[in-house]
PDB file of C-alpha atoms in Angstrom:
ATOM      1  CA  MET A   1     110.442  80.995  93.389  1.00  0.00           C
ATOM      2  CA  THR A   2     107.287  80.098  95.300  1.00  0.00           C
ATOM      3  CA  GLN A   3     105.427  83.030  96.812  1.00  0.00           C
ATOM      4  CA  VAL A   4     103.979  82.209 100.234  1.00  0.00           C
ATOM      5  CA  ILE A   5     101.323  84.790 101.079  1.00  0.00           C
ATOM      6  CA  THR A   6      99.548  85.033 104.418  1.00  0.00           C
ATOM      7  CA  ILE A   7      96.159  86.726 104.788  1.00  0.00           C
ATOM      8  CA  SER A   8      96.056  88.258 108.258  1.00  0.00           C
ATOM      9  CA  ASN A   9      94.306  90.704 110.565  1.00  0.00           C
ATOM     10  CA  GLN A  10      93.663  89.998 114.238  1.00  0.00           C
ATOM     11  CA  LYS A  11      90.225  91.613 113.898  1.00  0.00           C
ATOM     12  CA  GLY A  12      87.557  89.044 113.006  1.00  0.00           C
ATOM     13  CA  GLY A  13      85.002  89.434 110.242  1.00  0.00           C
ATOM     14  CA  VAL A  14      87.172  91.511 107.908  1.00  0.00           C
ATOM     15  CA  GLY A  15      87.145  89.050 104.988  1.00  0.00           C
ATOM     16  CA  LYS A  16      90.311  87.008 105.517  1.00  0.00           C
ATOM     17  CA  THR A  17      88.813  83.735 104.277  1.00  0.00           C
ATOM     18  CA  THR A  18      86.931  85.507 101.486  1.00  0.00           C
ATOM     19  CA  THR A  19      90.205  87.066 100.356  1.00  0.00           C
ATOM     20  CA  ALA A  20      92.164  83.809 100.634  1.00  0.00           C
ATOM     21  CA  SER A  21      89.588  81.807  98.657  1.00  0.00           C
ATOM     22  CA  ALA A  22      89.379  84.516  95.981  1.00  0.00           C
ATOM     23  CA  LEU A  23      93.166  84.557  95.576  1.00  0.00           C
ATOM     24  CA  ILE A  24      93.369  80.773  95.395  1.00  0.00           C
ATOM     25  CA  THR A  25      90.592  80.599  92.804  1.00  0.00           C
ATOM     26  CA  GLY A  26      91.801  83.583  90.785  1.00  0.00           C
ATOM     27  CA  LEU A  27      95.424  82.444  90.639  1.00  0.00           C
ATOM     28  CA  HIS A  28      94.326  78.918  89.705  1.00  0.00           C
ATOM     29  CA  GLN A  29      92.162  80.340  86.907  1.00  0.00           C
ATOM     30  CA  ARG A  30      95.226  82.140  85.572  1.00  0.00           C
ATOM     31  CA  GLY A  31      97.184  78.890  85.333  1.00  0.00           C
ATOM     32  CA  ALA A  32      99.177  79.075  88.565  1.00  0.00           C
ATOM     33  CA  ARG A  33      99.817  76.051  90.744  1.00  0.00           C
ATOM     34  CA  VAL A  34      98.239  77.019  94.065  1.00  0.00           C
ATOM     35  CA  LEU A  35      98.124  75.499  97.550  1.00  0.00           C
ATOM     36  CA  GLY A  36      95.755  76.904 100.172  1.00  0.00           C
ATOM     37  CA  VAL A  37      96.613  76.338 103.842  1.00  0.00           C
ATOM     38  CA  ASP A  38      93.945  76.836 106.507  1.00  0.00           C
ATOM     39  CA  LEU A  39      95.365  77.790 109.912  1.00  0.00           C
ATOM     40  CA  ASP A  40      92.019  78.882 111.361  1.00  0.00           C
ATOM     41  CA  PRO A  41      90.450  76.276 113.703  1.00  0.00           C
ATOM     42  CA  GLN A  42      87.032  77.212 112.277  1.00  0.00           C
ATOM     43  CA  GLY A  43      88.032  75.474 109.045  1.00  0.00           C
ATOM     44  CA  ASN A  44      86.178  77.881 106.782  1.00  0.00           C
ATOM     45  CA  LEU A  45      88.696  77.989 103.936  1.00  0.00           C
ATOM     46  CA  GLY A  46      88.294  74.321 103.038  1.00  0.00           C
ATOM     47  CA  PHE A  47      84.520  74.614 103.343  1.00  0.00           C
ATOM     48  CA  THR A  48      84.502  77.654 101.045  1.00  0.00           C
ATOM     49  CA  LEU A  49      86.409  75.663  98.425  1.00  0.00           C
ATOM     50  CA  GLY A  50      84.082  72.665  98.580  1.00  0.00           C
ATOM     51  CA  LEU A  51      85.666  70.423 101.232  1.00  0.00           C
ATOM     52  CA  GLU A  52      83.821  68.859 104.140  1.00  0.00           C
ATOM     53  CA  ILE A  53      84.955  70.262 107.499  1.00  0.00           C
ATOM     54  CA  GLY A  54      86.647  67.587 109.621  1.00  0.00           C
ATOM     55  CA  ALA A  55      87.131  65.121 106.776  1.00  0.00           C
ATOM     56  CA  GLY A  56      90.617  63.803 106.036  1.00  0.00           C
ATOM     57  CA  CYS A  57      93.977  65.062 107.295  1.00  0.00           C
ATOM     58  CA  THR A  58      94.347  68.647 108.443  1.00  0.00           C
ATOM     59  CA  THR A  59      96.933  71.266 109.357  1.00  0.00           C
ATOM     60  CA  TYR A  60      96.748  69.997 112.936  1.00  0.00           C
ATOM     61  CA  ASP A  61      97.942  66.590 111.735  1.00  0.00           C
ATOM     62  CA  ILE A  62     100.965  68.011 109.944  1.00  0.00           C
ATOM     63  CA  LEU A  63     101.940  70.426 112.739  1.00  0.00           C
ATOM     64  CA  SER A  64     101.693  67.613 115.305  1.00  0.00           C
ATOM     65  CA  LYS A  65     103.573  65.366 112.837  1.00  0.00           C
ATOM     66  CA  SER A  66     100.991  62.612 113.184  1.00  0.00           C
ATOM     67  CA  ARG A  67     100.552  62.589 109.376  1.00  0.00           C
ATOM     68  CA  SER A  68     102.717  63.761 106.501  1.00  0.00           C
ATOM     69  CA  ILE A  69     101.978  66.931 104.600  1.00  0.00           C
ATOM     70  CA  PHE A  70     101.662  64.844 101.437  1.00  0.00           C
ATOM     71  CA  GLU A  71      98.712  62.982 102.981  1.00  0.00           C
ATOM     72  CA  SER A  72      97.077  66.212 104.101  1.00  0.00           C
ATOM     73  CA  ILE A  73      96.709  67.902 100.705  1.00  0.00           C
ATOM     74  CA  SER A  74      93.203  67.710  99.240  1.00  0.00           C
ATOM     75  CA  SER A  75      92.583  68.532  95.588  1.00  0.00           C
ATOM     76  CA  THR A  76      89.679  70.750  94.551  1.00  0.00           C
ATOM     77  CA  GLU A  77      88.672  72.219  91.214  1.00  0.00           C
ATOM     78  CA  TYR A  78      90.141  75.520  92.452  1.00  0.00           C
ATOM     79  CA  GLY A  79      93.540  74.221  93.532  1.00  0.00           C
ATOM     80  CA  ASP A  80      95.025  72.148  96.348  1.00  0.00           C
ATOM     81  CA  VAL A  81      94.061  72.778  99.977  1.00  0.00           C
ATOM     82  CA  ILE A  82      95.252  71.662 103.397  1.00  0.00           C
ATOM     83  CA  PRO A  83      92.085  72.015 105.494  1.00  0.00           C
ATOM     84  CA  SER A  84      91.761  72.730 109.199  1.00  0.00           C
ATOM     85  CA  ASP A  85      89.565  71.700 112.098  1.00  0.00           C
ATOM     86  CA  VAL A  86      88.836  72.647 115.698  1.00  0.00           C
ATOM     87  CA  LEU A  87      91.811  70.671 117.092  1.00  0.00           C
ATOM     88  CA  LEU A  88      94.019  73.576 116.029  1.00  0.00           C
ATOM     89  CA  SER A  89      92.489  75.629 118.838  1.00  0.00           C
ATOM     90  CA  THR A  90      94.815  73.762 121.232  1.00  0.00           C
ATOM     91  CA  ALA A  91      97.941  74.912 119.392  1.00  0.00           C
ATOM     92  CA  GLU A  92      98.980  77.574 121.898  1.00  0.00           C
ATOM     93  CA  VAL A  93      99.234  75.077 124.780  1.00  0.00           C
ATOM     94  CA  GLU A  94     100.046  71.914 122.837  1.00  0.00           C
ATOM     95  CA  PHE A  95     102.880  73.048 120.574  1.00  0.00           C
ATOM     96  CA  THR A  96     105.623  74.014 123.012  1.00  0.00           C
ATOM     97  CA  ALA A  97     108.744  72.384 121.566  1.00  0.00           C
ATOM     98  CA  PRO A  98     111.834  74.478 120.711  1.00  0.00           C
ATOM     99  CA  ARG A  99     111.608  76.288 117.363  1.00  0.00           C
ATOM    100  CA  ARG A 100     107.834  75.950 117.417  1.00  0.00           C
ATOM    101  CA  GLU A 101     107.675  79.132 115.320  1.00  0.00           C
ATOM    102  CA  PHE A 102     109.100  77.142 112.369  1.00  0.00           C
ATOM    103  CA  MET A 103     106.688  74.165 112.406  1.00  0.00           C
ATOM    104  CA  LEU A 104     104.738  75.272 109.336  1.00  0.00           C
ATOM    105  CA  CYS A 105     107.775  76.565 107.478  1.00  0.00           C
ATOM    106  CA  GLU A 106     109.549  73.227 107.802  1.00  0.00           C
ATOM    107  CA  GLN A 107     106.504  71.366 106.499  1.00  0.00           C
ATOM    108  CA  LEU A 108     105.893  73.685 103.552  1.00  0.00           C
ATOM    109  CA  GLN A 109     109.506  73.375 102.455  1.00  0.00           C
ATOM    110  CA  LEU A 110     108.768  69.736 101.634  1.00  0.00           C
ATOM    111  CA  VAL A 111     106.165  70.653  98.982  1.00  0.00           C
ATOM    112  CA  GLN A 112     106.891  74.239  97.949  1.00  0.00           C
ATOM    113  CA  ASP A 113     108.584  73.322  94.684  1.00  0.00           C
ATOM    114  CA  ARG A 114     105.239  71.913  93.491  1.00  0.00           C
ATOM    115  CA  TYR A 115     103.532  75.312  93.653  1.00  0.00           C
ATOM    116  CA  ASP A 116     103.810  78.848  92.351  1.00  0.00           C
ATOM    117  CA  PHE A 117     101.779  80.254  95.240  1.00  0.00           C
ATOM    118  CA  VAL A 118     100.911  79.145  98.754  1.00  0.00           C
ATOM    119  CA  ILE A 119      98.033  81.128 100.288  1.00  0.00           C
ATOM    120  CA  ILE A 120      97.642  80.896 104.084  1.00  0.00           C
ATOM    121  CA  ASP A 121      94.418  81.802 105.889  1.00  0.00           C
ATOM    122  CA  THR A 122      94.917  82.709 109.561  1.00  0.00           C
ATOM    123  CA  PRO A 123      92.731  82.953 112.674  1.00  0.00           C
ATOM    124  CA  PRO A 124      91.561  86.324 114.055  1.00  0.00           C
ATOM    125  CA  ALA A 125      94.327  86.379 116.654  1.00  0.00           C
ATOM    126  CA  LEU A 126      98.057  87.030 116.890  1.00  0.00           C
ATOM    127  CA  ASN A 127      98.966  83.618 118.344  1.00  0.00           C
ATOM    128  CA  ILE A 128     101.440  80.824 117.589  1.00  0.00           C
ATOM    129  CA  LEU A 129      99.484  79.839 114.464  1.00  0.00           C
ATOM    130  CA  THR A 130      99.701  83.342 113.041  1.00  0.00           C
ATOM    131  CA  ILE A 131     103.371  83.571 113.976  1.00  0.00           C
ATOM    132  CA  ASN A 132     104.003  80.293 112.126  1.00  0.00           C
ATOM    133  CA  ALA A 133     102.315  81.755 109.056  1.00  0.00           C
ATOM    134  CA  TYR A 134     104.471  84.907 109.184  1.00  0.00           C
ATOM    135  CA  VAL A 135     107.679  82.922 109.607  1.00  0.00           C
ATOM    136  CA  ALA A 136     106.809  80.734 106.614  1.00  0.00           C
ATOM    137  CA  SER A 137     105.747  83.591 104.315  1.00  0.00           C
ATOM    138  CA  THR A 138     107.332  85.883 101.789  1.00  0.00           C
ATOM    139  CA  GLY A 139     104.430  88.346 101.892  1.00  0.00           C
ATOM    140  CA  LEU A 140     101.399  89.505 103.872  1.00  0.00           C
ATOM    141  CA  ILE A 141      98.072  90.830 102.657  1.00  0.00           C
ATOM    142  CA  ILE A 142      96.060  92.601 105.356  1.00  0.00           C
ATOM    143  CA  PRO A 143      92.310  92.729 104.686  1.00  0.00           C
ATOM    144  CA  MET A 144      90.222  95.208 106.624  1.00  0.00           C
ATOM    145  CA  GLU A 145      86.795  96.772 106.642  1.00  0.00           C
ATOM    146  CA  PRO A 146      86.483 100.568 106.472  1.00  0.00           C
ATOM    147  CA  GLU A 147      85.798 100.998 110.188  1.00  0.00           C
ATOM    148  CA  ILE A 148      87.938 102.049 113.127  1.00  0.00           C
ATOM    149  CA  LEU A 149      88.257  98.743 115.016  1.00  0.00           C
ATOM    150  CA  SER A 150      89.451  97.044 111.862  1.00  0.00           C
ATOM    151  CA  LEU A 151      92.097  99.751 111.461  1.00  0.00           C
ATOM    152  CA  VAL A 152      93.167  99.196 115.077  1.00  0.00           C
ATOM    153  CA  GLY A 153      93.717  95.535 114.205  1.00  0.00           C
ATOM    154  CA  VAL A 154      96.063  96.581 111.393  1.00  0.00           C
ATOM    155  CA  SER A 155      98.027  98.842 113.747  1.00  0.00           C
ATOM    156  CA  GLN A 156      98.392  96.051 116.320  1.00  0.00           C
ATOM    157  CA  LEU A 157      99.484  93.634 113.614  1.00  0.00           C
ATOM    158  CA  ARG A 158     102.300  96.009 112.693  1.00  0.00           C
ATOM    159  CA  ASP A 159     104.110  95.331 115.991  1.00  0.00           C
ATOM    160  CA  THR A 160     103.979  91.560 115.440  1.00  0.00           C
ATOM    161  CA  TYR A 161     105.127  91.971 111.840  1.00  0.00           C
ATOM    162  CA  GLU A 162     108.154  94.015 112.899  1.00  0.00           C
ATOM    163  CA  THR A 163     109.034  91.489 115.629  1.00  0.00           C
ATOM    164  CA  ILE A 164     108.904  88.593 113.152  1.00  0.00           C
ATOM    165  CA  ARG A 165     111.081  90.492 110.686  1.00  0.00           C
ATOM    166  CA  SER A 166     113.701  91.280 113.318  1.00  0.00           C
ATOM    167  CA  SER A 167     113.706  87.850 114.986  1.00  0.00           C
ATOM    168  CA  PHE A 168     112.762  85.169 112.446  1.00  0.00           C
ATOM    169  CA  ASN A 169     112.068  86.270 108.876  1.00  0.00           C
ATOM    170  CA  PRO A 170     113.825  89.431 107.631  1.00  0.00           C
ATOM    171  CA  ASN A 171     112.519  88.843 104.087  1.00  0.00           C
ATOM    172  CA  LEU A 172     108.853  89.162 105.052  1.00  0.00           C
ATOM    173  CA  LYS A 173     107.071  92.070 103.319  1.00  0.00           C
ATOM    174  CA  VAL A 174     103.575  93.501 103.485  1.00  0.00           C
ATOM    175  CA  LEU A 175     102.233  93.351  99.933  1.00  0.00           C
ATOM    176  CA  GLY A 176      99.327  95.621 100.743  1.00  0.00           C
ATOM    177  CA  ILE A 177      96.274  96.481 102.800  1.00  0.00           C
ATOM    178  CA  LEU A 178      93.047  95.337 101.157  1.00  0.00           C
ATOM    179  CA  MET A 179      89.848  97.285 101.790  1.00  0.00           C
ATOM    180  CA  ASN A 180      86.773  95.022 101.895  1.00  0.00           C
ATOM    181  CA  LYS A 181      83.088  96.091 101.858  1.00  0.00           C
ATOM    182  CA  TYR A 182      84.057  99.560 100.671  1.00  0.00           C
ATOM    183  CA  ASN A 183      81.544 102.219  99.654  1.00  0.00           C
ATOM    184  CA  HIS A 184      83.165 105.410  98.390  1.00  0.00           C
ATOM    185  CA  ARG A 185      79.938 107.347  98.978  1.00  0.00           C
ATOM    186  CA  LEU A 186      80.221 106.970 102.753  1.00  0.00           C
ATOM    187  CA  ARG A 187      82.225 109.625 104.593  1.00  0.00           C
ATOM    188  CA  LEU A 188      83.372 107.170 107.266  1.00  0.00           C
ATOM    189  CA  HIS A 189      84.761 104.823 104.628  1.00  0.00           C
ATOM    190  CA  ARG A 190      86.714 107.643 102.967  1.00  0.00           C
ATOM    191  CA  ASP A 191      88.071 108.814 106.318  1.00  0.00           C
ATOM    192  CA  VAL A 192      89.197 105.299 107.298  1.00  0.00           C
ATOM    193  CA  LEU A 193      90.813 104.900 103.882  1.00  0.00           C
ATOM    194  CA  ASP A 194      92.860 108.050 104.505  1.00  0.00           C
ATOM    195  CA  MET A 195      94.005 106.668 107.868  1.00  0.00           C
ATOM    196  CA  ALA A 196      94.781 103.269 106.302  1.00  0.00           C
ATOM    197  CA  ASN A 197      96.993 105.005 103.747  1.00  0.00           C
ATOM    198  CA  GLU A 198      98.934 106.600 106.610  1.00  0.00           C
ATOM    199  CA  VAL A 199      99.408 103.218 108.321  1.00  0.00           C
ATOM    200  CA  ALA A 200     100.447 101.658 104.995  1.00  0.00           C
ATOM    201  CA  GLU A 201     103.103 104.317 104.537  1.00  0.00           C
ATOM    202  CA  GLN A 202     104.470 103.570 108.014  1.00  0.00           C
ATOM    203  CA  MET A 203     104.704  99.891 107.044  1.00  0.00           C
ATOM    204  CA  ASP A 204     106.383 100.720 103.721  1.00  0.00           C
ATOM    205  CA  THR A 205     103.488  99.288 101.739  1.00  0.00           C
ATOM    206  CA  GLN A 206     100.281 100.342  99.969  1.00  0.00           C
ATOM    207  CA  VAL A 207      96.542 100.196 100.194  1.00  0.00           C
ATOM    208  CA  PHE A 208      95.578  98.246  97.085  1.00  0.00           C
ATOM    209  CA  SER A 209      94.041 100.582  94.520  1.00  0.00           C
ATOM    210  CA  ALA A 210      91.198  98.110  93.995  1.00  0.00           C
ATOM    211  CA  LYS A 211      88.645  98.292  96.810  1.00  0.00           C
ATOM    212  CA  VAL A 212      86.275  95.319  97.163  1.00  0.00           C
ATOM    213  CA  ARG A 213      82.678  96.468  97.072  1.00  0.00           C
ATOM    214  CA  CYS A 214      79.963  95.022  99.287  1.00  0.00           C
ATOM    215  CA  SER A 215      77.551  92.424  97.887  1.00  0.00           C
ATOM    216  CA  VAL A 216      75.349  89.618  99.196  1.00  0.00           C
ATOM    217  CA  ASP A 217      77.116  87.349  96.675  1.00  0.00           C
ATOM    218  CA  VAL A 218      80.202  87.268  98.926  1.00  0.00           C
ATOM    219  CA  ALA A 219      78.163  85.890 101.830  1.00  0.00           C
ATOM    220  CA  ALA A 220      76.232  83.441  99.650  1.00  0.00           C
ATOM    221  CA  ALA A 221      79.180  81.872  97.796  1.00  0.00           C
ATOM    222  CA  PRO A 222      80.480  79.573 100.618  1.00  0.00           C
ATOM    223  CA  ALA A 223      77.102  77.799 100.785  1.00  0.00           C
ATOM    224  CA  TYR A 224      77.895  76.482  97.302  1.00  0.00           C
ATOM    225  CA  GLY A 225      81.488  75.526  98.133  1.00  0.00           C
ATOM    226  CA  GLN A 226      82.834  78.323  95.961  1.00  0.00           C
ATOM    227  CA  SER A 227      84.626  81.624  96.198  1.00  0.00           C
ATOM    228  CA  VAL A 228      82.776  84.641  94.838  1.00  0.00           C
ATOM    229  CA  LEU A 229      84.936  84.471  91.687  1.00  0.00           C
ATOM    230  CA  ALA A 230      83.379  81.130  90.785  1.00  0.00           C
ATOM    231  CA  TYR A 231      79.910  81.727  92.242  1.00  0.00           C
ATOM    232  CA  ARG A 232      79.197  85.124  90.672  1.00  0.00           C
ATOM    233  CA  PRO A 233      82.093  85.914  88.321  1.00  0.00           C
ATOM    234  CA  GLN A 234      80.409  89.082  86.990  1.00  0.00           C
ATOM    235  CA  SER A 235      79.566  90.542  90.413  1.00  0.00           C
ATOM    236  CA  ASN A 236      81.255  93.718  91.636  1.00  0.00           C
ATOM    237  CA  PRO A 237      83.309  91.933  94.337  1.00  0.00           C
ATOM    238  CA  ALA A 238      84.507  89.315  91.828  1.00  0.00           C
ATOM    239  CA  MET A 239      85.678  92.012  89.441  1.00  0.00           C
ATOM    240  CA  ASP A 240      87.396  93.835  92.306  1.00  0.00           C
ATOM    241  CA  PHE A 241      89.139  90.689  93.537  1.00  0.00           C
ATOM    242  CA  ARG A 242      90.397  89.967  90.009  1.00  0.00           C
ATOM    243  CA  LYS A 243      92.276  93.261  90.152  1.00  0.00           C
ATOM    244  CA  ILE A 244      93.886  92.106  93.404  1.00  0.00           C
ATOM    245  CA  VAL A 245      94.784  88.800  91.738  1.00  0.00           C
ATOM    246  CA  ASP A 246      96.325  90.764  88.856  1.00  0.00           C
ATOM    247  CA  ALA A 247      98.489  92.695  91.318  1.00  0.00           C
ATOM    248  CA  VAL A 248      99.621  89.522  93.091  1.00  0.00           C
ATOM    249  CA  ALA A 249     100.178  87.376  89.987  1.00  0.00           C
ATOM    250  CA  GLY A 250     102.317  89.923  88.151  1.00  0.00           C
ATOM    251  CA  GLU A 251     103.314  89.297  84.556  1.00  0.00           C
ATOM    252  CA  ALA A 252     104.073  85.571  84.903  1.00  0.00           C
ATOM    253  CA  PHE A 253     100.414  84.531  84.615  1.00  0.00           C
ATOM    254  CA  PRO A 254      98.244  83.604  82.873  1.00  0.00           C
ATOM    255  CA  ARG A 255     100.290  80.956  81.186  1.00  0.00           C
ATOM    256  CA  PRO A 256      99.200  77.813  79.303  1.00  0.00           C
ATOM    257  CA  ARG A 257      98.497  74.781  81.428  1.00  0.00           C
ATOM    258  CA  LYS A 258     100.543  71.674  80.635  1.00  0.00           C
ATOM    259  CA  ARG A 259      98.421  68.986  79.029  1.00  0.00           C
TER     260      ARG A 259
END
C-alpha cells in the first residue's frame, strides 16, 4: 500500500521543504519508488531537487485539470516530482467547486500504484491546499523549530487535523513531530521539547527520537539542487535525517532495485 505523507506546519521557516526533500532523497536511496508533490506556491521543493521553477506542468495544472497528472511528473535523480509555481496562490478563490477538498486525492489515485511513497510539501498556512494534502494522506509529519511560535503552529494544526479526521479522512494519522535546528545544550530548546512531547501525547503520536541538528549545510544544499543528504551526506543534519527516513521506511527498505 502506498504511504502518502504530508509535511505540514502553518508556521513558516520550520524546515518543511528541507524535511520533504530529505525524505524523498533518503527513501529513493533506499530503493523506494517516491513521488514528491509541491503544494507551496513558492515552488521550493522542485528547486531543491534540481528542477527549474516555473518550467513544465505543475500542481496548479493538475488541480485545475488543464493538464493530466501524467504530464506533470518530472523525473530527477532523487525521484519523481510534481513541481509548483506562484499560480497556486490563487487556489483559495479559484477552486470553489463541490468536493474541492478531494481535488488532489482524486488525482493521486491515478498514479499511486506506481509509488511506494508520496511526499507532499505544503505552504505555511492552513488553507484549501493544506486541506487537500490532509485529505489525500495516510500520515502527517510536523516539523518545528525549538521555539514557542513554532509550537503554537503545531497546536493550531491539531484543530485542523481533528476536523479532517472527523469530516473527510478518518484514517489520517500523525506519524510524529520532527524537531529541526535542535541544540540540546540550550535550555529553551529542552523546554520546548518537553512541551512538544505533551502536545504529541495529546495527538496520540510522538516526537521523533532523532532531532535534526543545525548546520549551514542545510541552507547551502538547495543552491546545488540537492537535499542535504546528497549535498553533505556526512553532515550532522544528514545523519539525523537518515534516522527519520529509517523510521518512515520501516523494514521494507532498502530492497534491490529492478534492473
